PDB file of C-alpha atoms in Angstrom:
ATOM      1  CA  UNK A 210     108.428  81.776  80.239  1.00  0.00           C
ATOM      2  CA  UNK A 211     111.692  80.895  80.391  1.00  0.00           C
ATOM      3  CA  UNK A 212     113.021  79.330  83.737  1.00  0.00           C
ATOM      4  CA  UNK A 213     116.574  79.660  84.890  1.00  0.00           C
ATOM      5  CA  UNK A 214     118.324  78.113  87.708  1.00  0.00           C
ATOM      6  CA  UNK A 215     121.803  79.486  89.057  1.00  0.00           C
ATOM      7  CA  UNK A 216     123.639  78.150  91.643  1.00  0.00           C
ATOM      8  CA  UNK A 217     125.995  79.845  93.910  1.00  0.00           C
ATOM      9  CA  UNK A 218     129.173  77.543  94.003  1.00  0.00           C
ATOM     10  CA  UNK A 219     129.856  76.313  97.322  1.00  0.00           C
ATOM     11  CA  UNK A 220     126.962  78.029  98.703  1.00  0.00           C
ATOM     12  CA  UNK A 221     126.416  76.612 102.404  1.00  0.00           C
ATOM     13  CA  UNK A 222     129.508  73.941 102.544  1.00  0.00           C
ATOM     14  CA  UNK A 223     131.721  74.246 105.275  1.00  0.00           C
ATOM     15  CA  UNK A 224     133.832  70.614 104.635  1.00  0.00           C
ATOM     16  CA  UNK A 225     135.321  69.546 100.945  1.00  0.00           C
ATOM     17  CA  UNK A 226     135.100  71.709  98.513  1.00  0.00           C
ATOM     18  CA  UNK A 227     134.262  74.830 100.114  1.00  0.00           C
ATOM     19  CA  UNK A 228     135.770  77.375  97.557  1.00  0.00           C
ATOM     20  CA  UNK A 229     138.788  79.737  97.676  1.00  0.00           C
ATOM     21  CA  UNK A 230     138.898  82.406 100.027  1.00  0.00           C
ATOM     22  CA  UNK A 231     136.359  85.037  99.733  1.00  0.00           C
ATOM     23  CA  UNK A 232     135.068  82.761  96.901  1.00  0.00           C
ATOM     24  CA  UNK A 233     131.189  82.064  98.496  1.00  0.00           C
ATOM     25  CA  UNK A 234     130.759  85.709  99.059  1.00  0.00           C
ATOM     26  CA  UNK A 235     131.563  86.434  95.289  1.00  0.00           C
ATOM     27  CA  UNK A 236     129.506  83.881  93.916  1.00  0.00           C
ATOM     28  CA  UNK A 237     126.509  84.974  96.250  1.00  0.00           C
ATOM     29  CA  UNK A 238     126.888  88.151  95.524  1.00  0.00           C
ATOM     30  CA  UNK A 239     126.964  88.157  91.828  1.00  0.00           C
ATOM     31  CA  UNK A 240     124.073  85.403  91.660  1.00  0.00           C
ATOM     32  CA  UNK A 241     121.599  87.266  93.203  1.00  0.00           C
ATOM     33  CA  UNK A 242     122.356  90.418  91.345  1.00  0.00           C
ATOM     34  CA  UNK A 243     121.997  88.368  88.432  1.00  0.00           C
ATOM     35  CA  UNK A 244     118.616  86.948  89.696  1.00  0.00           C
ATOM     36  CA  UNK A 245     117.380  90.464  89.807  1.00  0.00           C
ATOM     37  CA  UNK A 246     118.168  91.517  86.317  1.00  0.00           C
ATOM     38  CA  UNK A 247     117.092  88.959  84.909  1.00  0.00           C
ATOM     39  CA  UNK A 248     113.273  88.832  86.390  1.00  0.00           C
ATOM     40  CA  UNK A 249     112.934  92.644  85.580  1.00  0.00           C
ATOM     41  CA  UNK A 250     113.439  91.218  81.820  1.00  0.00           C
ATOM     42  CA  UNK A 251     111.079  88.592  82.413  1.00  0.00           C
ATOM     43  CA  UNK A 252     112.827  85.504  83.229  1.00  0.00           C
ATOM     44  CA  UNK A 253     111.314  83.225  85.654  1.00  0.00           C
ATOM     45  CA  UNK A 254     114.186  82.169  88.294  1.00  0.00           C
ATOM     46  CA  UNK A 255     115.270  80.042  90.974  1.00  0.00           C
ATOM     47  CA  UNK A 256     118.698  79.911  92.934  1.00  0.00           C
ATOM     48  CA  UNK A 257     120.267  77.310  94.837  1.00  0.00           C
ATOM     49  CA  UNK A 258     123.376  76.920  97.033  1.00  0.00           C
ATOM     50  CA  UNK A 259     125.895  73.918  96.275  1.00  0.00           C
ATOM     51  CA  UNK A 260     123.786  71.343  97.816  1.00  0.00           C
ATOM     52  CA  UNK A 261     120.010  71.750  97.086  1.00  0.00           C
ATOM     53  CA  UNK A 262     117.095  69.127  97.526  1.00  0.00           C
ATOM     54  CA  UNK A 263     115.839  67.006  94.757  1.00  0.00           C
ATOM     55  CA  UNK A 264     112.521  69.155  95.787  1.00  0.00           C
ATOM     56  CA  UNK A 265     114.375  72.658  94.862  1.00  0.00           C
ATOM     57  CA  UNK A 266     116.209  70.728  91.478  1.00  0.00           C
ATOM     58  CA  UNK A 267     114.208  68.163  90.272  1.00  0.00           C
ATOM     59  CA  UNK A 268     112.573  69.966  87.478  1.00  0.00           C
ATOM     60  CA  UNK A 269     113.354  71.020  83.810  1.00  0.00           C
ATOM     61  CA  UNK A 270     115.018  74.104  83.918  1.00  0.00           C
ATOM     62  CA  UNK A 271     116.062  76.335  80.381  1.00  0.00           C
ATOM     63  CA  UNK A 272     119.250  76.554  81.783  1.00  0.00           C
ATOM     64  CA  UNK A 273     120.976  75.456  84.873  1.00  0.00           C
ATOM     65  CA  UNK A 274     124.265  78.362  85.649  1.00  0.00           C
ATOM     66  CA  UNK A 275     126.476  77.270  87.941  1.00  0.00           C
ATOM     67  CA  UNK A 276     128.640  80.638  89.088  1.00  0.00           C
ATOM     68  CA  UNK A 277     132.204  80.007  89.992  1.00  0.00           C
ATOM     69  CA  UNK A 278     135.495  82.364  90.290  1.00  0.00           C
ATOM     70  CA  UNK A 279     138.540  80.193  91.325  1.00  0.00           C
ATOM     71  CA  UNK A 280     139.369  77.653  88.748  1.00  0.00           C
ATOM     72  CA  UNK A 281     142.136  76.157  91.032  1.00  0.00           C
ATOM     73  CA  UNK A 282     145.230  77.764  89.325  1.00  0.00           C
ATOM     74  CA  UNK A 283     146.387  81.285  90.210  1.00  0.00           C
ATOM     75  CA  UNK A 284     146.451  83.057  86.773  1.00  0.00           C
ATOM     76  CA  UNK A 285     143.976  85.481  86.020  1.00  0.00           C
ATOM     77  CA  UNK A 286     141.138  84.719  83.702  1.00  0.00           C
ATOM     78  CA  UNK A 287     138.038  82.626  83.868  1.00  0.00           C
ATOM     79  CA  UNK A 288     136.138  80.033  81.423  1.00  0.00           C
ATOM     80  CA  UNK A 289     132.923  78.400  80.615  1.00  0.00           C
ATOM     81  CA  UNK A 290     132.056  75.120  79.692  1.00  0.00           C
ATOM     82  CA  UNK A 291     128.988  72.704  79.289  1.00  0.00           C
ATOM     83  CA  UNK A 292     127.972  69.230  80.128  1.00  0.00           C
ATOM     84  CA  UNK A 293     129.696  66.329  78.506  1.00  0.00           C
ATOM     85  CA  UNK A 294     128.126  64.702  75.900  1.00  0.00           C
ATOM     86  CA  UNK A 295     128.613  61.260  77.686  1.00  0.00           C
ATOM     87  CA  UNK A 296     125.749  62.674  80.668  1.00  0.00           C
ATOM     88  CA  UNK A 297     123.489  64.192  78.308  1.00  0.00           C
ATOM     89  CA  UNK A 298     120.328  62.628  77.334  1.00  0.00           C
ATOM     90  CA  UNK A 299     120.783  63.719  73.830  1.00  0.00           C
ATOM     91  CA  UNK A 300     122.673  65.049  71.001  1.00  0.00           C
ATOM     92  CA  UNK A 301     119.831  68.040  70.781  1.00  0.00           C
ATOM     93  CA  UNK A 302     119.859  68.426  74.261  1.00  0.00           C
ATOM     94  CA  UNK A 303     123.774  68.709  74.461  1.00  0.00           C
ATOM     95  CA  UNK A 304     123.914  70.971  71.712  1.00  0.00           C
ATOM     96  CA  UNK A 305     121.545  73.570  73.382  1.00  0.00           C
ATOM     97  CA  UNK A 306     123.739  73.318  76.573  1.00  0.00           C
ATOM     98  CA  UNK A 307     126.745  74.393  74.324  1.00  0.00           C
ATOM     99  CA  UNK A 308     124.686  77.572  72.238  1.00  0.00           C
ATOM    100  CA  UNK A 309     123.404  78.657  75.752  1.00  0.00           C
ATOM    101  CA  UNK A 310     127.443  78.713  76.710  1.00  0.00           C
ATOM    102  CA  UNK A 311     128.770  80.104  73.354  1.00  0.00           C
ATOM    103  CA  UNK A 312     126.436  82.783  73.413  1.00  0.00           C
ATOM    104  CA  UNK A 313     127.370  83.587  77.370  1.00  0.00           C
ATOM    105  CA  UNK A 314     130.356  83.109  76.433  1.00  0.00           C
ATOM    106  CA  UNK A 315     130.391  85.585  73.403  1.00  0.00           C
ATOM    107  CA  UNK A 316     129.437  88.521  75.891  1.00  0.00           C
ATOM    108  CA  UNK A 317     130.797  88.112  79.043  1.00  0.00           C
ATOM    109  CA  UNK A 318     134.679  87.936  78.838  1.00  0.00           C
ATOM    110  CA  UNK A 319     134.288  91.066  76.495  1.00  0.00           C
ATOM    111  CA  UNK A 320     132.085  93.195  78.482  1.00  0.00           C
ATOM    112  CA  UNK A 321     133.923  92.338  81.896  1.00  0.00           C
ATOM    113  CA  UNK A 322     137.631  92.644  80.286  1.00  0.00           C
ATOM    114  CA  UNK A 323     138.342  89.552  82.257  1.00  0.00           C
ATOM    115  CA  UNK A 324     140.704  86.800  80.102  1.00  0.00           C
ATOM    116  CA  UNK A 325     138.946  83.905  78.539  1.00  0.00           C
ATOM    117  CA  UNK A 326     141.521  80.760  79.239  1.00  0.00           C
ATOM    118  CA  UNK A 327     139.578  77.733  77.481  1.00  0.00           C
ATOM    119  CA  UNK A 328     142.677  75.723  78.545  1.00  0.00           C
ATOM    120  CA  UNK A 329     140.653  75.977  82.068  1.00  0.00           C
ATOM    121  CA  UNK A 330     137.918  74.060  81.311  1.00  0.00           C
ATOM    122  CA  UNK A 331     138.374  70.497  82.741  1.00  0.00           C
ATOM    123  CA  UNK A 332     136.396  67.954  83.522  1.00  0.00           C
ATOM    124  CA  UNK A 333     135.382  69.561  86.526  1.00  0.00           C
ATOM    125  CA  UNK A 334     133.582  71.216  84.509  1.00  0.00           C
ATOM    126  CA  UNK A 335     132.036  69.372  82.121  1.00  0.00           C
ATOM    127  CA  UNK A 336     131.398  66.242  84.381  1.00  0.00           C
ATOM    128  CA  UNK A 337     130.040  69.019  87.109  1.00  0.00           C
ATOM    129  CA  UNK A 338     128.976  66.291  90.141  1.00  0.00           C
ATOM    130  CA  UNK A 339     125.390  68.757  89.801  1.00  0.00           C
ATOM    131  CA  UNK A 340     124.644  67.524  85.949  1.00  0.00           C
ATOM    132  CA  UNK A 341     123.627  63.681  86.932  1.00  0.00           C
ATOM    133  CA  UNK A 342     121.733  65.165  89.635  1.00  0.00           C
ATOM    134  CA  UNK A 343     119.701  67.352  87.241  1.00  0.00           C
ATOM    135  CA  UNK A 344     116.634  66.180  85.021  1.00  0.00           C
ATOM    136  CA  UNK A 345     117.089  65.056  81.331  1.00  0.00           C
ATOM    137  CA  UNK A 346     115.835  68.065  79.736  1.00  0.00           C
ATOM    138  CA  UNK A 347     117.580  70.598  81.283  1.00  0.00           C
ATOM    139  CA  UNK A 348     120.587  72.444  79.795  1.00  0.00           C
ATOM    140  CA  UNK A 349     123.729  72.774  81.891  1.00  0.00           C
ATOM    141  CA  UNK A 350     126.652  75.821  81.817  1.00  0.00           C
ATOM    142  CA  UNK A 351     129.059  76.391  84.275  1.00  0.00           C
ATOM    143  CA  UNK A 352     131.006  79.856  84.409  1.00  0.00           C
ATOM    144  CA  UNK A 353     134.136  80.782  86.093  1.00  0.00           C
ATOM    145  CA  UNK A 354     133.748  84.150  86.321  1.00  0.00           C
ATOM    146  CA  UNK A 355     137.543  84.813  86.926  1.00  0.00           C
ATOM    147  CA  UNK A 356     139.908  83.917  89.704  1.00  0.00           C
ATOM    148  CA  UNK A 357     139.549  85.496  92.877  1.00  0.00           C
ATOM    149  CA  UNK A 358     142.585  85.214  93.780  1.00  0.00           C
ATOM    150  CA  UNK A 359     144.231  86.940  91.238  1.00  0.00           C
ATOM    151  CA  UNK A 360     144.454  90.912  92.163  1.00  0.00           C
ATOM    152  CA  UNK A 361     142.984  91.690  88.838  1.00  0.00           C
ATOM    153  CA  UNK A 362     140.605  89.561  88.563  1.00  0.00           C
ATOM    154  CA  UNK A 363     139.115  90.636  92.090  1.00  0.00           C
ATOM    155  CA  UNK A 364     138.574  94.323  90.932  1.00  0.00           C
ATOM    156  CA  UNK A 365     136.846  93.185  88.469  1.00  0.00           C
ATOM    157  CA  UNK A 366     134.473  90.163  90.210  1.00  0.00           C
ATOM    158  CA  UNK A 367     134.124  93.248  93.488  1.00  0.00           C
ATOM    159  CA  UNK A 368     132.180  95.195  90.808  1.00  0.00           C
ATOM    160  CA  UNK A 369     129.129  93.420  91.076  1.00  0.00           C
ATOM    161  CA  UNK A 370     126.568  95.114  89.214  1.00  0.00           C
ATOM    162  CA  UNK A 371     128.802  94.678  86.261  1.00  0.00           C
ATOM    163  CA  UNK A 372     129.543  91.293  86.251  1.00  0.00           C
ATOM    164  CA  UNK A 373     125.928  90.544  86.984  1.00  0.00           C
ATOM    165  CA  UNK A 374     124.976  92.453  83.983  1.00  0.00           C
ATOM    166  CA  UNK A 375     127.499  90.929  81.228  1.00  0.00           C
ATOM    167  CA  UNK A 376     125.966  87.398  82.127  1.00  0.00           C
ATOM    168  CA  UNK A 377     122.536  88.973  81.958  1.00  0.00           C
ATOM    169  CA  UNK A 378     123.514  90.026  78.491  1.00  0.00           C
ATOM    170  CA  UNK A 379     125.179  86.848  77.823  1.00  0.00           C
ATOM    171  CA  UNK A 380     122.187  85.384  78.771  1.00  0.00           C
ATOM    172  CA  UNK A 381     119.358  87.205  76.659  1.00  0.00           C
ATOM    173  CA  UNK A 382     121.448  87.399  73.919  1.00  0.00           C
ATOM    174  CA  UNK A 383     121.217  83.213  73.767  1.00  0.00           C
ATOM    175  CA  UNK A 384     116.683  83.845  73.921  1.00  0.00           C
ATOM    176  CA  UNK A 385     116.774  86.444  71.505  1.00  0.00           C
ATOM    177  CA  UNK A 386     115.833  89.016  74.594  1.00  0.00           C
ATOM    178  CA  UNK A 387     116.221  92.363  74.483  1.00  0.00           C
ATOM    179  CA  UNK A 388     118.692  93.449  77.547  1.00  0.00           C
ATOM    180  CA  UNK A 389     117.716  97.366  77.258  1.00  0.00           C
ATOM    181  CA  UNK A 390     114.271  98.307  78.143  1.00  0.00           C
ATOM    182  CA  UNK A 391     112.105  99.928  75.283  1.00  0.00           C
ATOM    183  CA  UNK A 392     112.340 103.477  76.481  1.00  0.00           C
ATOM    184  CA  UNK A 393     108.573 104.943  77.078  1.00  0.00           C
ATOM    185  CA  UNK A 394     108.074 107.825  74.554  1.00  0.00           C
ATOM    186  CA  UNK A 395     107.051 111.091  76.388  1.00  0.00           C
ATOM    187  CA  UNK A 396     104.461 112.559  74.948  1.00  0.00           C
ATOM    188  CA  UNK A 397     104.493 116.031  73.383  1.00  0.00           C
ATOM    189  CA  UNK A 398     103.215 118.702  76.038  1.00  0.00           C
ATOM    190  CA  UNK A 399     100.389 120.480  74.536  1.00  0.00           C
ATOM    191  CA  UNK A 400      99.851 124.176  75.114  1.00  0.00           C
ATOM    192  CA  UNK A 401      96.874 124.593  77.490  1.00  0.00           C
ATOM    193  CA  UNK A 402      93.377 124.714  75.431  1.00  0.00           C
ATOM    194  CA  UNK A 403      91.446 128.704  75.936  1.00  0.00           C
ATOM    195  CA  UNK A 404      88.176 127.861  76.640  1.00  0.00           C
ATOM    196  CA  UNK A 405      87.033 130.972  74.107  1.00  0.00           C
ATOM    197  CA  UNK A 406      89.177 129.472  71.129  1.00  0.00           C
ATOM    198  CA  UNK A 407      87.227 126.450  71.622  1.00  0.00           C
ATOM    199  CA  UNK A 408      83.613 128.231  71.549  1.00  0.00           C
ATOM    200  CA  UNK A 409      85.116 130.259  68.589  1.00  0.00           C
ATOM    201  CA  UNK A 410      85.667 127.276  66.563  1.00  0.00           C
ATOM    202  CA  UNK A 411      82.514 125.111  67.289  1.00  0.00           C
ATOM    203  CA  UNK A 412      80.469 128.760  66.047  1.00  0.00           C
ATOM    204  CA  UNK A 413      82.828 128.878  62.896  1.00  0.00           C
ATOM    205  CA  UNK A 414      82.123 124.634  62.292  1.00  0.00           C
ATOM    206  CA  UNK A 415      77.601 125.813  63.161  1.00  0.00           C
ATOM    207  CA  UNK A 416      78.128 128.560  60.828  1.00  0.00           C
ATOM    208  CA  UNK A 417      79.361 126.620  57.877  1.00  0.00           C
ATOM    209  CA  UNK A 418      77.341 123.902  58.688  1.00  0.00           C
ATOM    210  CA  UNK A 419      74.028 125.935  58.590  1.00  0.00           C
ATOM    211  CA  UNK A 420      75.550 128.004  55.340  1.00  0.00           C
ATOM    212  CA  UNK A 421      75.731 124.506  53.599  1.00  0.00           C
ATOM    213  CA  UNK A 422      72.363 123.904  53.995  1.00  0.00           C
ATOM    214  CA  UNK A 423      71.070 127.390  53.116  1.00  0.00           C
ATOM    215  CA  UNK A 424      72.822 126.638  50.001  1.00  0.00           C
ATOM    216  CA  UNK A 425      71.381 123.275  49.483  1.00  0.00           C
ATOM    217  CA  UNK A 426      68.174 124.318  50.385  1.00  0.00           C
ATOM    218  CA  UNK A 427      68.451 126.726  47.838  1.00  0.00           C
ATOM    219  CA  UNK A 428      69.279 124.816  45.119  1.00  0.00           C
ATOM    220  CA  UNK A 429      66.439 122.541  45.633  1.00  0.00           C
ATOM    221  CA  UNK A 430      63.599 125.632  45.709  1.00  0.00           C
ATOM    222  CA  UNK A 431      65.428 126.888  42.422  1.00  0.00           C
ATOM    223  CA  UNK A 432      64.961 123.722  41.261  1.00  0.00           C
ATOM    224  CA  UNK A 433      61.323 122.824  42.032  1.00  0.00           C
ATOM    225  CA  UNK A 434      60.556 126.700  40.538  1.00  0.00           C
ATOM    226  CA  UNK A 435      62.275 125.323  37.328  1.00  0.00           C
ATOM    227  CA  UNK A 436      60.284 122.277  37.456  1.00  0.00           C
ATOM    228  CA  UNK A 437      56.883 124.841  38.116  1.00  0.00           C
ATOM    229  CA  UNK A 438      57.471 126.837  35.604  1.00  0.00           C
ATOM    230  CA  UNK A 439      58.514 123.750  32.807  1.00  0.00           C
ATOM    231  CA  UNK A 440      55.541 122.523  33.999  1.00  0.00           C
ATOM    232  CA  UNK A 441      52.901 126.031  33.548  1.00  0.00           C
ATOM    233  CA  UNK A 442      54.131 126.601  29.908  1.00  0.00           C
ATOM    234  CA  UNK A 443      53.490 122.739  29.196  1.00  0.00           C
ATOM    235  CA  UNK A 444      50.136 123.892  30.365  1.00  0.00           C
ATOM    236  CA  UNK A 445      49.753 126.971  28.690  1.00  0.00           C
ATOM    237  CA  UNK A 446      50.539 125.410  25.016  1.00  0.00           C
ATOM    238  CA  UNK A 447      48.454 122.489  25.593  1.00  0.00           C
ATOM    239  CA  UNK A 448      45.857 124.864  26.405  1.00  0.00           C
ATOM    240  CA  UNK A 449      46.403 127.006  23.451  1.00  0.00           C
ATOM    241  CA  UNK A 450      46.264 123.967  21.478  1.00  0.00           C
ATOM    242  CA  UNK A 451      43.290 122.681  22.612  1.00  0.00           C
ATOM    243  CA  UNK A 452      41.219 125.845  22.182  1.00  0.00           C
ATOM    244  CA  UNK A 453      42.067 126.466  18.911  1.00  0.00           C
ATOM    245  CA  UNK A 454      40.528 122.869  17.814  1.00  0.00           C
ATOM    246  CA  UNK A 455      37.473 124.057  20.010  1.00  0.00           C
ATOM    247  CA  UNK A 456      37.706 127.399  18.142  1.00  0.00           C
ATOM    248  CA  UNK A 457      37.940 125.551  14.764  1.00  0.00           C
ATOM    249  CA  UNK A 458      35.206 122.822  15.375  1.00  0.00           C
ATOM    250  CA  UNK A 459      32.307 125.024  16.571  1.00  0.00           C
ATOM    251  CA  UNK A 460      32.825 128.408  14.658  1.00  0.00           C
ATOM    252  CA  UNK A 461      29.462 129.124  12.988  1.00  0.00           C
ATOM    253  CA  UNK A 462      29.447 127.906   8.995  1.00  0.00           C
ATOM    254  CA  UNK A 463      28.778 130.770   6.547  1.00  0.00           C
ATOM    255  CA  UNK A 464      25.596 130.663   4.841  1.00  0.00           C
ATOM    256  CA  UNK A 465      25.409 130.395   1.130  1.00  0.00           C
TER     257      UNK A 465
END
């Protein structure tokens, strides 16, 4: 099963970097959503707030999402980026960090209509202060979902349902996981079964059964009379045979 972490940004910091205003809420809101979606498609998941214990973190997770919306600038438009080479353990593990963000990446900005500004993605990003603190194996994107400041932007991000289900996508997309449930096919409604119509046709099925084997009962009594009958005139010309030679051999002899 595949085992996702997402942090709220800033979750639970009230000193340093505590988010823009209104940030928190966003990035709350939107991760639990998300949390939600993605279990009812059969993720397993976890979430954390900005902080969490090496008890809640230190284990190897798919994918580690960090959820963001204020990429310190005030244009519109958000970005995504993934750990730096330079902290990963290696070059397979770094390049599964940057599929799991090109195929977020590939869905989200499109299905949201919110700007993708690559030019956003700093080192902030990439050197995220959460990747050392993360195990070797796991896989590390961070999102900026858009700016929250940015009027917008905050349309958008205050639709939550659909922001939470473009990373979704995003996100099964990159496990080959198919976002839309198989629809359940109804069944056909049968017209309700007369009782009489039933007795009718088990009579019709005795009835040819029991004509079959009148028939092939039939055929085997013609037969054995055939056989009889082959058999009395075998019996008849032996016979006739046989009592002619008798006739022949004992017939008195004339007298001369």
């Amino acid at each position: 099963m595949t085992f996702i972490c997402i942090q709220a940004g800033h979750e639970g910091r009230t000193t340093g970097a505590t988010g823009a205003p209104g940030e928190v809420q966003t990035n709350i809101r939107i991760r639990n959503k998300l949390s939600e979606l993605l279990i009812a498609r059969g993720f397993m998941v976890q979430l954390v707030a900005a902080d969490p214990p090496d008890s809640e973190i230190k284990k190897d997770f798919d994918l580690f999402l960090s959820l963001h919306c204020d990429a310190n600038t005030a244009s519109d438009g958000g970005c995504i980026g993934y750990i730096d080479p330079a902290i990963d353990s290696s070059p397979e593990s770094n390049a599964e960090s940057k599929r799991l963000k090109e195929a977020i990446e590939s869905v989200y900005f499109q299905e949201t209509g919110i700007a993708n500004r690559p030019n956003k993605v700093t080192t902030n990003i990439t050197r995220y202060y959460m990747w050392k603190r993360l195990t070797a194996n796991t896989h590390c994107v961070l999102l900026e979902m858009g700016e929250s400041l940015d009027a917008h932007d905050q349309v958008i991000l205050n639709d939550t349902d659909m922001v939470a289900k473009a990373i979704a996508k995003g996100i099964c997309k990159a496990y080959g996981v198919n976002y839309e449930p198989t629809p359940t096919p109804t069944p056909t409604p049968q017209p309700p079964t007369d009782p009489c119509e039933a007795i009718k046709k088990e009579l019709e099925t005795t009835k040819k059964a029991l004509s079959d084997a009148q028939k092939a009962n039939s055929d085997i009594l013609a037969d054995m009379d055939r056989r009889v009958l082959e058999k009395i005139a075998s019996y008849k010309q032996k016979m006739t045979v046989d009592l002619t030679e008798y006739i022949k051999e004992y017939q008195p002899k004339e007298v001369k």
